[in-house]
Each structure stands twice: as C-alpha cells, then as structure tokens.
PDB file of C-alpha atoms in Angstrom:
ATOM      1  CA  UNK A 613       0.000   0.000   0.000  1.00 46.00           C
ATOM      2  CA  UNK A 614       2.488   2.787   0.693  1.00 45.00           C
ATOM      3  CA  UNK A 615       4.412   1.204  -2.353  1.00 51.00           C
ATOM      4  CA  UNK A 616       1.042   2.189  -4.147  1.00 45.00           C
ATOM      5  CA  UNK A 617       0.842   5.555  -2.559  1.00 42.00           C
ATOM      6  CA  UNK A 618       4.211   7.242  -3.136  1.00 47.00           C
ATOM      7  CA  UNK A 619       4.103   6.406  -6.917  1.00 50.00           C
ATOM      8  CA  UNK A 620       1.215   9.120  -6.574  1.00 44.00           C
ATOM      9  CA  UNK A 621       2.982  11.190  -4.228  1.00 49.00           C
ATOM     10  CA  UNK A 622       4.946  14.725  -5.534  1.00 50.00           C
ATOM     11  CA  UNK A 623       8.300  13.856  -4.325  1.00 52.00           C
ATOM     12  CA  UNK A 624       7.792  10.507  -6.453  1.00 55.00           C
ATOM     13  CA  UNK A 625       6.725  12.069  -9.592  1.00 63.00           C
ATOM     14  CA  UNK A 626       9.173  14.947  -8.894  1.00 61.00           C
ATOM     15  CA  UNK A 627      12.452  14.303  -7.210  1.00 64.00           C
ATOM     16  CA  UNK A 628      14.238  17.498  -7.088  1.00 73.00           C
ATOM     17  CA  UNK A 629      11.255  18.904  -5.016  1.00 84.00           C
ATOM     18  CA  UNK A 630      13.305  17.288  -2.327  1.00 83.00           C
ATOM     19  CA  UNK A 631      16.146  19.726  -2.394  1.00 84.00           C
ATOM     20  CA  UNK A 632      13.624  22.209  -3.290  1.00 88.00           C
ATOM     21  CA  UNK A 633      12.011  22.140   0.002  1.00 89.00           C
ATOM     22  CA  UNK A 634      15.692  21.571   1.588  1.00 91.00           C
ATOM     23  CA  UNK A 635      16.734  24.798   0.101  1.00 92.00           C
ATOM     24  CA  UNK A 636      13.482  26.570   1.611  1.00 93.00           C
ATOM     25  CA  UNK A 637      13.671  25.240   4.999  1.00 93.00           C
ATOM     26  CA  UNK A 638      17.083  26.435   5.054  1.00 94.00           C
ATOM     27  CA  UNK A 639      16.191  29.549   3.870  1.00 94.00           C
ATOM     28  CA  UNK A 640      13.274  30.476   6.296  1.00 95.00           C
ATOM     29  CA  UNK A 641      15.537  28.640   9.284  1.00 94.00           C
ATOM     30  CA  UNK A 642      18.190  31.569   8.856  1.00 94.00           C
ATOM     31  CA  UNK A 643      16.098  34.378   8.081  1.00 91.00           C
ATOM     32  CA  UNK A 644      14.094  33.370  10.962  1.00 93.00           C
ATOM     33  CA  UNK A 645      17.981  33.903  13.005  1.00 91.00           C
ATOM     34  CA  UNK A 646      18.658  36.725  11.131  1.00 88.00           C
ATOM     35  CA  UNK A 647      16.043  38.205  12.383  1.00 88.00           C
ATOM     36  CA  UNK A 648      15.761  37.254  15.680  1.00 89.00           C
ATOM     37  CA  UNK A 649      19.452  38.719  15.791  1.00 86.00           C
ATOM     38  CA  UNK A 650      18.960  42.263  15.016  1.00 83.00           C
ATOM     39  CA  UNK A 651      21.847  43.275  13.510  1.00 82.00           C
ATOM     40  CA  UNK A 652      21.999  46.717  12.571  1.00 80.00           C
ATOM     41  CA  UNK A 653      24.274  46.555   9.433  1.00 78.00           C
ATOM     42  CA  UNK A 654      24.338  50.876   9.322  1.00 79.00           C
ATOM     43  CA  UNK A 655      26.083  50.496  12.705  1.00 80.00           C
ATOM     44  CA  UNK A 656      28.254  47.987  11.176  1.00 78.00           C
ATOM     45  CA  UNK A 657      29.375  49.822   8.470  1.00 79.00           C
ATOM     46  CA  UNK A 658      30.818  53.284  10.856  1.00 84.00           C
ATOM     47  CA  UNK A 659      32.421  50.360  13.644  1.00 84.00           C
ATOM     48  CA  UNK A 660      35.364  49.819  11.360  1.00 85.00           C
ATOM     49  CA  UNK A 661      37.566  53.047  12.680  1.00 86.00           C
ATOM     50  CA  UNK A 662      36.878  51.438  16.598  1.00 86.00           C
ATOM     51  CA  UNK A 663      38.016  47.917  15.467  1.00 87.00           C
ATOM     52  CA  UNK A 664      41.160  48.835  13.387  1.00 89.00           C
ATOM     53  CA  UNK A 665      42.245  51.510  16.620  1.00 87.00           C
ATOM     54  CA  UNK A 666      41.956  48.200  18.926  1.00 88.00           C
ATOM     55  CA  UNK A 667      43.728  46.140  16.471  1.00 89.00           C
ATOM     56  CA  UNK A 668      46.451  49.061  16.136  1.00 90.00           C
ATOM     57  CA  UNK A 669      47.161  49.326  19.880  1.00 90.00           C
ATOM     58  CA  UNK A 670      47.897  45.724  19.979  1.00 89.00           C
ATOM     59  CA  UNK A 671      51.136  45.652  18.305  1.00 90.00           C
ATOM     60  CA  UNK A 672      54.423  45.958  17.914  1.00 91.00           C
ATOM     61  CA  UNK A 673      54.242  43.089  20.700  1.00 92.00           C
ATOM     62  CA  UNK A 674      55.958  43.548  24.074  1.00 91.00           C
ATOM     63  CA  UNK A 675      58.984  41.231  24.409  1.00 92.00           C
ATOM     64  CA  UNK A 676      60.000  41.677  27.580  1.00 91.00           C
ATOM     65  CA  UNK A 677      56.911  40.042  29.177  1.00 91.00           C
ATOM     66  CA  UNK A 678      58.215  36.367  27.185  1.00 92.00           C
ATOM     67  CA  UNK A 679      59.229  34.853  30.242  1.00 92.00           C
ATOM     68  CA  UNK A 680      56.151  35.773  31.897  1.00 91.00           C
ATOM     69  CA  UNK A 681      53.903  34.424  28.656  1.00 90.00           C
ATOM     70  CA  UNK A 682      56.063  31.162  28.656  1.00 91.00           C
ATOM     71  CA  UNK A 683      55.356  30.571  32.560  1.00 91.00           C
ATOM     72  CA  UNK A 684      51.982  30.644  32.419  1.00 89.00           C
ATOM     73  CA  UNK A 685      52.053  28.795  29.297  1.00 89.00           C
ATOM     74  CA  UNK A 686      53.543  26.011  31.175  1.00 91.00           C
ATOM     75  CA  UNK A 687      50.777  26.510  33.836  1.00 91.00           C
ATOM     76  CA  UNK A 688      48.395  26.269  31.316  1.00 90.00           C
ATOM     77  CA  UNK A 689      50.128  22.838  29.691  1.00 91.00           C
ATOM     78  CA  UNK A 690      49.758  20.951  33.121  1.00 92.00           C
ATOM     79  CA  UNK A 691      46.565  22.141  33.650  1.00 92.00           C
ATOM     80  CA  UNK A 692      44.885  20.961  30.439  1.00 92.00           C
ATOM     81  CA  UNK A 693      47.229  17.508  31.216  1.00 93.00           C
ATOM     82  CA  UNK A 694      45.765  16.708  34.657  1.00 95.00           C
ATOM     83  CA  UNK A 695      42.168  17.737  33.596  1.00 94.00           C
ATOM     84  CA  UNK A 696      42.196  15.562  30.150  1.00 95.00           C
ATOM     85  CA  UNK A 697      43.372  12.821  32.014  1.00 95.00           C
ATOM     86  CA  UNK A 698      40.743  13.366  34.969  1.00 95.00           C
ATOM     87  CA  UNK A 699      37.967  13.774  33.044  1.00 95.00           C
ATOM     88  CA  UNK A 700      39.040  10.810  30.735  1.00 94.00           C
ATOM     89  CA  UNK A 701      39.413   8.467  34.071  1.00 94.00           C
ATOM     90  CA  UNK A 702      36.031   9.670  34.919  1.00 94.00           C
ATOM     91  CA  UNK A 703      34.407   9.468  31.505  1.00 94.00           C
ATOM     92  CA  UNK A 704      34.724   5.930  30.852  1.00 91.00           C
ATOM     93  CA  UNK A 705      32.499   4.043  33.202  1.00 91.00           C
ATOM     94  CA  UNK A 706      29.832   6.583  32.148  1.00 93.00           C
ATOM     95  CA  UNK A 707      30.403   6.099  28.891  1.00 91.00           C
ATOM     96  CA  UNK A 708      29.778   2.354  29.623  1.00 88.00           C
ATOM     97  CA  UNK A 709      26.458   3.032  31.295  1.00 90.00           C
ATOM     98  CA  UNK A 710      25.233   4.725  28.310  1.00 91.00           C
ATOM     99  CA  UNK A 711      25.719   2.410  25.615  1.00 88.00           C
ATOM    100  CA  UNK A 712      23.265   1.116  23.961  1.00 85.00           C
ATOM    101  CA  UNK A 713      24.931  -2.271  23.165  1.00 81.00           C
ATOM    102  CA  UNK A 714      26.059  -2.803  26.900  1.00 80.00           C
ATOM    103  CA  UNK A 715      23.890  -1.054  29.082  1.00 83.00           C
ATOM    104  CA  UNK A 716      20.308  -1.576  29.881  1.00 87.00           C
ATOM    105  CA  UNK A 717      17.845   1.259  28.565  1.00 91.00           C
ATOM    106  CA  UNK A 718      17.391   2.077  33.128  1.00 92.00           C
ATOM    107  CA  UNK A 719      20.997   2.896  33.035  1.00 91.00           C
ATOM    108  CA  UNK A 720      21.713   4.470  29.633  1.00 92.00           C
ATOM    109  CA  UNK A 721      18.430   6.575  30.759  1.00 94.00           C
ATOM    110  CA  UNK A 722      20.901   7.711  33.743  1.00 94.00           C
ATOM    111  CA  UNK A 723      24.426   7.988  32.102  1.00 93.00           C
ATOM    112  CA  UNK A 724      23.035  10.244  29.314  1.00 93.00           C
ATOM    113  CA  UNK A 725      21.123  12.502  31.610  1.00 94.00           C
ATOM    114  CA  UNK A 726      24.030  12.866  33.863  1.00 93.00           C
ATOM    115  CA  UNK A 727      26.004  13.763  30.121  1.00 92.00           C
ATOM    116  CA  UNK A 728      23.987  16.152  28.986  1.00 92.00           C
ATOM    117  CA  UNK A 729      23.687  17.825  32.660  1.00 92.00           C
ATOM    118  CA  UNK A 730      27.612  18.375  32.515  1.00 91.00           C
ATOM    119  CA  UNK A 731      27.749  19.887  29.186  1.00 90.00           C
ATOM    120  CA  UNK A 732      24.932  22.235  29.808  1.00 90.00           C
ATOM    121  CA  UNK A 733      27.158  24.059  32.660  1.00 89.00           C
ATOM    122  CA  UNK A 734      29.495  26.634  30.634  1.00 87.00           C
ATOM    123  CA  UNK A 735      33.503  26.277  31.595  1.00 86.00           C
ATOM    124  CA  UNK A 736      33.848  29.355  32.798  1.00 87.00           C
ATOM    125  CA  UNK A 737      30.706  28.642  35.433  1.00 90.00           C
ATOM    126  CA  UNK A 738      32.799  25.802  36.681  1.00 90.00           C
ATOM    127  CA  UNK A 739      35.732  28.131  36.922  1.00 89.00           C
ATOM    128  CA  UNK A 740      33.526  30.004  38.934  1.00 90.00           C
ATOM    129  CA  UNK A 741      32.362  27.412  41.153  1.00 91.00           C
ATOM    130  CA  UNK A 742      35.945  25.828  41.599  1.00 91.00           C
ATOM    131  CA  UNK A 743      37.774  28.886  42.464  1.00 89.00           C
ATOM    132  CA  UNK A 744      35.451  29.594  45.259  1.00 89.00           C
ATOM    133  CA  UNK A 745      35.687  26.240  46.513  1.00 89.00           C
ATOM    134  CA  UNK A 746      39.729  26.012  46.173  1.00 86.00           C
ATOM    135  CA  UNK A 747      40.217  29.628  45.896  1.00 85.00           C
ATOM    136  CA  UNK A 748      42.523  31.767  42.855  1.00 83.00           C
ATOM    137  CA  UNK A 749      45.113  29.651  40.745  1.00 85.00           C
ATOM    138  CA  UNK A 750      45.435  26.342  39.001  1.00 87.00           C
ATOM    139  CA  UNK A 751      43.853  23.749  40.883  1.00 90.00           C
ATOM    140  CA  UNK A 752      40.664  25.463  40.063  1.00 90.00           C
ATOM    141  CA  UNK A 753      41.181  25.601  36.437  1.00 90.00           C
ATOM    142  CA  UNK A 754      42.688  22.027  36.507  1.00 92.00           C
ATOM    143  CA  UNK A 755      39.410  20.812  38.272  1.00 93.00           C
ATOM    144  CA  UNK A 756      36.885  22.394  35.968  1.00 93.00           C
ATOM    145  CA  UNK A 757      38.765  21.547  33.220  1.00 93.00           C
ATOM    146  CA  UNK A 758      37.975  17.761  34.062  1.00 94.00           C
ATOM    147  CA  UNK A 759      34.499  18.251  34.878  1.00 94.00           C
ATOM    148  CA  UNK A 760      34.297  20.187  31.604  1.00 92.00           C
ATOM    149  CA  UNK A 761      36.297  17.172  29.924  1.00 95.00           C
ATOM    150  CA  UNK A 762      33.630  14.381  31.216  1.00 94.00           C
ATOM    151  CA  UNK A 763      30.458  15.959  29.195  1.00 90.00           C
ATOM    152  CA  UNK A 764      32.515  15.679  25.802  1.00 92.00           C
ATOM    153  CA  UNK A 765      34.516  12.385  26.130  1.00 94.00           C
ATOM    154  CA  UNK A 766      31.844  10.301  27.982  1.00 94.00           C
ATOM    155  CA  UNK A 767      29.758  10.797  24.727  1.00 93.00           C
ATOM    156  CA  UNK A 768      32.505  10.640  22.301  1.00 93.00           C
ATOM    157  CA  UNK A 769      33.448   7.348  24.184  1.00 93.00           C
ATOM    158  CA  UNK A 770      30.077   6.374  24.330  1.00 92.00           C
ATOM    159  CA  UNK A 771      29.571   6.436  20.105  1.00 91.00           C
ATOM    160  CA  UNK A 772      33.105   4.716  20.177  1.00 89.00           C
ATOM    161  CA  UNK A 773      31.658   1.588  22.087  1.00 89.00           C
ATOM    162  CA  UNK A 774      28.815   1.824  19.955  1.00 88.00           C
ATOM    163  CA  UNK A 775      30.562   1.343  16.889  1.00 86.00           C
ATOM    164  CA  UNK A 776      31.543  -1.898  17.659  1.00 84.00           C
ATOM    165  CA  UNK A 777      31.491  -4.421  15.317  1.00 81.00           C
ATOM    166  CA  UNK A 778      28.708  -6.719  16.706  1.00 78.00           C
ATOM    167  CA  UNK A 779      29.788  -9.605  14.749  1.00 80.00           C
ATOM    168  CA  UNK A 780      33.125 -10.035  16.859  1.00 77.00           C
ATOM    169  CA  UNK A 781      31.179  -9.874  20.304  1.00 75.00           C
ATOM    170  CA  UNK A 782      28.798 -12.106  18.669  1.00 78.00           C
ATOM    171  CA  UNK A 783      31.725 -14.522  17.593  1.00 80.00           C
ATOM    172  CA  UNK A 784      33.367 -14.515  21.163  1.00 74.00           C
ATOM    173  CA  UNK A 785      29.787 -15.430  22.738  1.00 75.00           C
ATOM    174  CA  UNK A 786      29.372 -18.210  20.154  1.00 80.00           C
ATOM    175  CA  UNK A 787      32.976 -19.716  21.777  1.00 82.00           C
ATOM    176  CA  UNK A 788      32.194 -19.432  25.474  1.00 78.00           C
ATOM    177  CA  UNK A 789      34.193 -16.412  25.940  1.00 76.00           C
ATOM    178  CA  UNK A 790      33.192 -14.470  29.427  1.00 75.00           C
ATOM    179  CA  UNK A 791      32.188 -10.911  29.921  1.00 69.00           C
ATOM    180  CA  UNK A 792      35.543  -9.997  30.696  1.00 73.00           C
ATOM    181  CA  UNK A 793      37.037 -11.487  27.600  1.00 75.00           C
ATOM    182  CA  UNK A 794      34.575 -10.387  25.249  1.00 74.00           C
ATOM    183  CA  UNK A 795      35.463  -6.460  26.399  1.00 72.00           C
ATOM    184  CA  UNK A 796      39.417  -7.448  26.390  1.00 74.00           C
ATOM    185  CA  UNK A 797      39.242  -9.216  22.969  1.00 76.00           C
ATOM    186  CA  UNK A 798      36.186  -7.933  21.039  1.00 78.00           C
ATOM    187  CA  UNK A 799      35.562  -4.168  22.324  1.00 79.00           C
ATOM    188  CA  UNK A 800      38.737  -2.809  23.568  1.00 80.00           C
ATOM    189  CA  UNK A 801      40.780  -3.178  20.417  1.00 80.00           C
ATOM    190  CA  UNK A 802      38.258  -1.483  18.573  1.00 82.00           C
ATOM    191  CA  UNK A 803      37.758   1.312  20.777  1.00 86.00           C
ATOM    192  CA  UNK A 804      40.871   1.851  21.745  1.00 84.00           C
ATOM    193  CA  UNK A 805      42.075   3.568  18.502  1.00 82.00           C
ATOM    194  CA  UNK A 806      39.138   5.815  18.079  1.00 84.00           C
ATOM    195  CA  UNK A 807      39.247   6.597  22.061  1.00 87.00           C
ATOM    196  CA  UNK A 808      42.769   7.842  21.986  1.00 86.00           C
ATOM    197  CA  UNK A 809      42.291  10.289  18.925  1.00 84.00           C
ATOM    198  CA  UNK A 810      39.328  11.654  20.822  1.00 89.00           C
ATOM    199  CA  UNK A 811      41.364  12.172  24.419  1.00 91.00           C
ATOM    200  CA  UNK A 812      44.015  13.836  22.049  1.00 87.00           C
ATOM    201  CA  UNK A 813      41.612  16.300  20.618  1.00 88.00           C
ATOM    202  CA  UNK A 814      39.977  16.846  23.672  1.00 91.00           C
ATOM    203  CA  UNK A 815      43.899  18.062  25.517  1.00 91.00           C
ATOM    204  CA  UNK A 816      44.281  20.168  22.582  1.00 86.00           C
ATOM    205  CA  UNK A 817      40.594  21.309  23.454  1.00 89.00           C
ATOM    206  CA  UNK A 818      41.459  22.324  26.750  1.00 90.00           C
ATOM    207  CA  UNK A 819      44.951  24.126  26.003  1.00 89.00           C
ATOM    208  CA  UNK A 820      42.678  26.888  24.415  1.00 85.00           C
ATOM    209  CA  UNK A 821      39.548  26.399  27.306  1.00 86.00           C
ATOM    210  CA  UNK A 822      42.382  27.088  30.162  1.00 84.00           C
ATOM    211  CA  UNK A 823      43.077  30.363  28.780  1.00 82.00           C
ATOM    212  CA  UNK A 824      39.619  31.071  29.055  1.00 82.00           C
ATOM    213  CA  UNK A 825      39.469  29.896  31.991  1.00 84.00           C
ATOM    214  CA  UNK A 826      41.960  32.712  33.433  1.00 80.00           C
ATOM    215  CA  UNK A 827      39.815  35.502  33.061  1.00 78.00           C
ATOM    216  CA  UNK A 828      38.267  34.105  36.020  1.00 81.00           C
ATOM    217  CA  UNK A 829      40.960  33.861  37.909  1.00 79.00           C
ATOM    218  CA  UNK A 830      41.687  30.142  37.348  1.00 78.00           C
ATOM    219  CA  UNK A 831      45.281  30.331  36.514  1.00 79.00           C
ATOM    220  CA  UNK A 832      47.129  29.815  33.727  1.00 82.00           C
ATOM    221  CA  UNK A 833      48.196  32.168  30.840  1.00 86.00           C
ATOM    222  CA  UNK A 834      44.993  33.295  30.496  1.00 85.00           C
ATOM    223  CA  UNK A 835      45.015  34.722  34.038  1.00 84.00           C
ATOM    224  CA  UNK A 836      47.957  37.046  32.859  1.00 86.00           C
ATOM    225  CA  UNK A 837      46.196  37.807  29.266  1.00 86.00           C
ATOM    226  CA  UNK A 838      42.808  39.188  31.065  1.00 85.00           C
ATOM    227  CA  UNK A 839      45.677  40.992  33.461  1.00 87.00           C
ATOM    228  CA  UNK A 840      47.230  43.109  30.807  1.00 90.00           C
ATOM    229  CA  UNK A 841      43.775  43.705  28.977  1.00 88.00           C
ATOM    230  CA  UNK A 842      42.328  45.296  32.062  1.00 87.00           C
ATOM    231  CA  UNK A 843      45.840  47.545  32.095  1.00 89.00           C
ATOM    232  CA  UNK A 844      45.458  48.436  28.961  1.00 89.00           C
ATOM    233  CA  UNK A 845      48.841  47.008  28.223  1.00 92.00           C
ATOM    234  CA  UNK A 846      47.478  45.362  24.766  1.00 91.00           C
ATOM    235  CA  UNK A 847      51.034  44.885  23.365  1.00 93.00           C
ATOM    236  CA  UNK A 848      51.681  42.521  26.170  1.00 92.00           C
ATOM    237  CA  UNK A 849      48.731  40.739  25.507  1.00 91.00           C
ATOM    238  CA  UNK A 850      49.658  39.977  22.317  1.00 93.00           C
ATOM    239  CA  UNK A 851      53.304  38.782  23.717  1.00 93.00           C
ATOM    240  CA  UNK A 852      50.245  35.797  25.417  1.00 90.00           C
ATOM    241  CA  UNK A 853      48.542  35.455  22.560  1.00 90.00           C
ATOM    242  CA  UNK A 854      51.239  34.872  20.092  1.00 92.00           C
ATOM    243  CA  UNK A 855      52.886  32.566  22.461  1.00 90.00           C
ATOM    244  CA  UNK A 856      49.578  30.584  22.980  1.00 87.00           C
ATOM    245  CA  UNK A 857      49.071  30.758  18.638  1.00 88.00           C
ATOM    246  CA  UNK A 858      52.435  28.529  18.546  1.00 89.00           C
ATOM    247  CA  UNK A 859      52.417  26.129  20.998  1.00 86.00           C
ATOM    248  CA  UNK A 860      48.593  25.479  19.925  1.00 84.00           C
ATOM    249  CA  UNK A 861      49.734  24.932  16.081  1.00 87.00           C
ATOM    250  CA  UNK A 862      52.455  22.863  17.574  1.00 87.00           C
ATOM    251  CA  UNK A 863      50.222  20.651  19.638  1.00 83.00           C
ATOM    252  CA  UNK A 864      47.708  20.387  16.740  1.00 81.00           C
ATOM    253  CA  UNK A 865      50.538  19.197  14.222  1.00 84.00           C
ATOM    254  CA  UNK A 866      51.638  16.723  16.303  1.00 83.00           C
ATOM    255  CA  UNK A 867      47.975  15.177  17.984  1.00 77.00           C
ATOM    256  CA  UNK A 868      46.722  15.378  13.791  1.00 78.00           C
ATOM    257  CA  UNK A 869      49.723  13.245  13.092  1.00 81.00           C
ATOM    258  CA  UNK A 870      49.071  10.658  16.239  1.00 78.00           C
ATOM    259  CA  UNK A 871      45.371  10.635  15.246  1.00 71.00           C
ATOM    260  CA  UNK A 872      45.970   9.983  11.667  1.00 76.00           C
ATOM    261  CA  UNK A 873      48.317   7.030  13.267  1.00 76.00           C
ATOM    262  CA  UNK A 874      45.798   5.537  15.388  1.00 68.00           C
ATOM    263  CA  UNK A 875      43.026   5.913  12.733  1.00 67.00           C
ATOM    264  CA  UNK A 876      45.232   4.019  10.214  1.00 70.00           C
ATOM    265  CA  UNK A 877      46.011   1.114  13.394  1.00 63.00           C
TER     266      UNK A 877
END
C-alpha cells in the first residue's frame, strides 16, 4: 500500500522537489535567526575606525613580558594535562552506562542525563564554582577543566563503544568467551584507537579552554592575558597570545599526526 501511494505522491513524480524544500527550509531557518538577531548593518558599516584603533594598539608586541607568557604557558600545559586525564578516568564508566549495546535502557536513561547535565554548565561557570571552593590559581582551572572534559569524552566514548562491530562480540559469545574477555578481545581493540584520537583532541581542546578559563581567575596564561587587557597594556597581551598561537599549532601538528596514526592502526 504505501508502495502504491508514493508512486502518486509529488516527491515521487518529482524528485528534485526534495532539495527544493531543503533549500526553503534552510532559507526560512536563517532568516528566521537573522532576524531574531537584530543586527543593525548601518552600525556595522561606521564600527570599522573602533576595530582597526583596537587592532592598532595591539602591536608591535611587548617582548620583555616572554618569560612571563612562557610561565603561564607552562601553567596552562599541566593544567589541560591533569584535567584531560581526569575527566578521561572519569568518563569511561559513564560512557559504559550509556551504551546502547552494553547497558540496559534504566541505566543508559541515567548515564546520558548525567552527560547532557555536565555539558549544559558553561567552563567558565565551573571556573567560577571551583575557584570559590579552592580559591585563585590552578587547581581550580585544573578541576573544571575535568568536569568540563567528562560531558565531551563520555559521549565521544560512548559512540566509540557503539561502533563496535557486533559480529566479533557475537563470535566470542558463540565460543564461550566471558564478559571480561569479550570487552578485552572484542571491544577494547576497537575502541581503543578511536578513544585515543578523541582524548588527544579533547587536551588540545582544553589548552585553548584554560586560557579562558583565566579571566576568572583560574590560573594559567589566560590569568595574565585578562591581566594586561584590564591595564590596557594590549602589546603585552599579544606577547600571550602569540605565544599561545604557537604552541597550539604545535600541539595540533603533532595530535593530527598521532590521530591519523591511530586511525590508520
């Protein structure tokens, strides 16, 4: 019967009224933003001479802060390493819970709420919230960071396990094998791969989210950056910003080439 009926229907007889109504929805979806934003484009068009004056006081760049930028660089570094790692410890049993090939639907329920809960809290509210609990520096930025870290790797872990080849787990079960051997054997070596590209991302992630993180007072170079800005001494932020530009396109280089490794493995 519906066989019947879409040989009558107009995206049968027509099939480029498909991208048609694509191209409309699309359309009406961003005027409708547009819109919504109110963007006055004559206000727009005089801003220019206010932008290029910022732009103009940030350079030549101030040298003689470097070892300053390079120290809280560092700060930075360690705290992105101890919250990756954190929230990766933290994200895998979750990620478990939620999978729909190993969990039950109760639990999955659970695990995905709990997901979604700690990526709806902004990093710079858990700044907030850690540096009155542990006060002004690092160990609040390192903390949020791996609270931050859970909501993104739990779920990135989570479509990892469920892109498991069911076949293997289904071959393992066929021989005996236990629970434990089935996750060693059938599921680990699969995930593992995809899993470690995804941590890697997520440290380079959180190089650029500690610097954010500073202009709450959470440590790390972004602590001096939002420092200087306040002083008005905008060629010594750009000392911090150039400094963070390179180690970032360093660290990117080498976690593409590491993920490209692992993807190929």
């Amino acid at each position: 019967m519906i066989k019947y009926l879409s040989k009558f229907s107009i995206t049968g007889r027509y099939p480029g009224i498909n991208s048609l109504i694509i191209l409309l929805s699309l359309v009406i979806g961003y005027g409708w933003a547009l819109q919504g934003l109110k963007i006055d484009f004559a206000t727009l068009q005089t801003s220019w001479p206010y932008i290029t004056d910022f732009v103009s006081r940030l350079f030549p760049p101030n040298w003689t802060v470097l070892d300053i930028a390079i120290k809280g660089l560092l700060e930075t570094v360690q705290m992105s390493l101890w919250g990756t790692t954190i929230g990766a410890i933290a994200s895998l049993p979750i990620a478990i819970a939620s999978a729909s090939n190993i969990a039950p639907q109760w639990l999955q329920w659970l695990a995905n709420l709990l997901q979604n809960a700690v990526r709806s809290v902004p990093s710079i509210i858990l700044g907030l919230i850690f540096v009155a609990a542990t006060g002004l520096g690092a160990p609040a930025g390192t903390l949020a960071l791996g609270i931050y870290t859970i909501g993104y790797l739990a779920k990135f872990y989570q479509q990892a396990i469920e892109a498991v080849d069911s076949r293997s787990i289904e071959s393992l079960e066929v021989i005996g094998a236990s629970k434990m051997q089935i996750a060693q054997y059938g599921i680990l070596p699969q995930v593992m791969p995809l899993a470690l590209g995804y941590t890697f991302w997520m440290f380079e992630y959180n190089i650029r989210a500690a610097s954010v993180l500073g202009v709450v007072g959470a440590g790390g170079i972004g602590f001096q950056l939002k420092s200087y800005i306040d002083g008005f001494e905008y060629t010594k932020a750009t000392t911090m910003m150039l400094v963070l530009l390179v180690v970032v396109t360093v660290i990117d280089a080498v976690s593409s080439q590491l993920r490209r490794r692992l993807d190929a493995m």
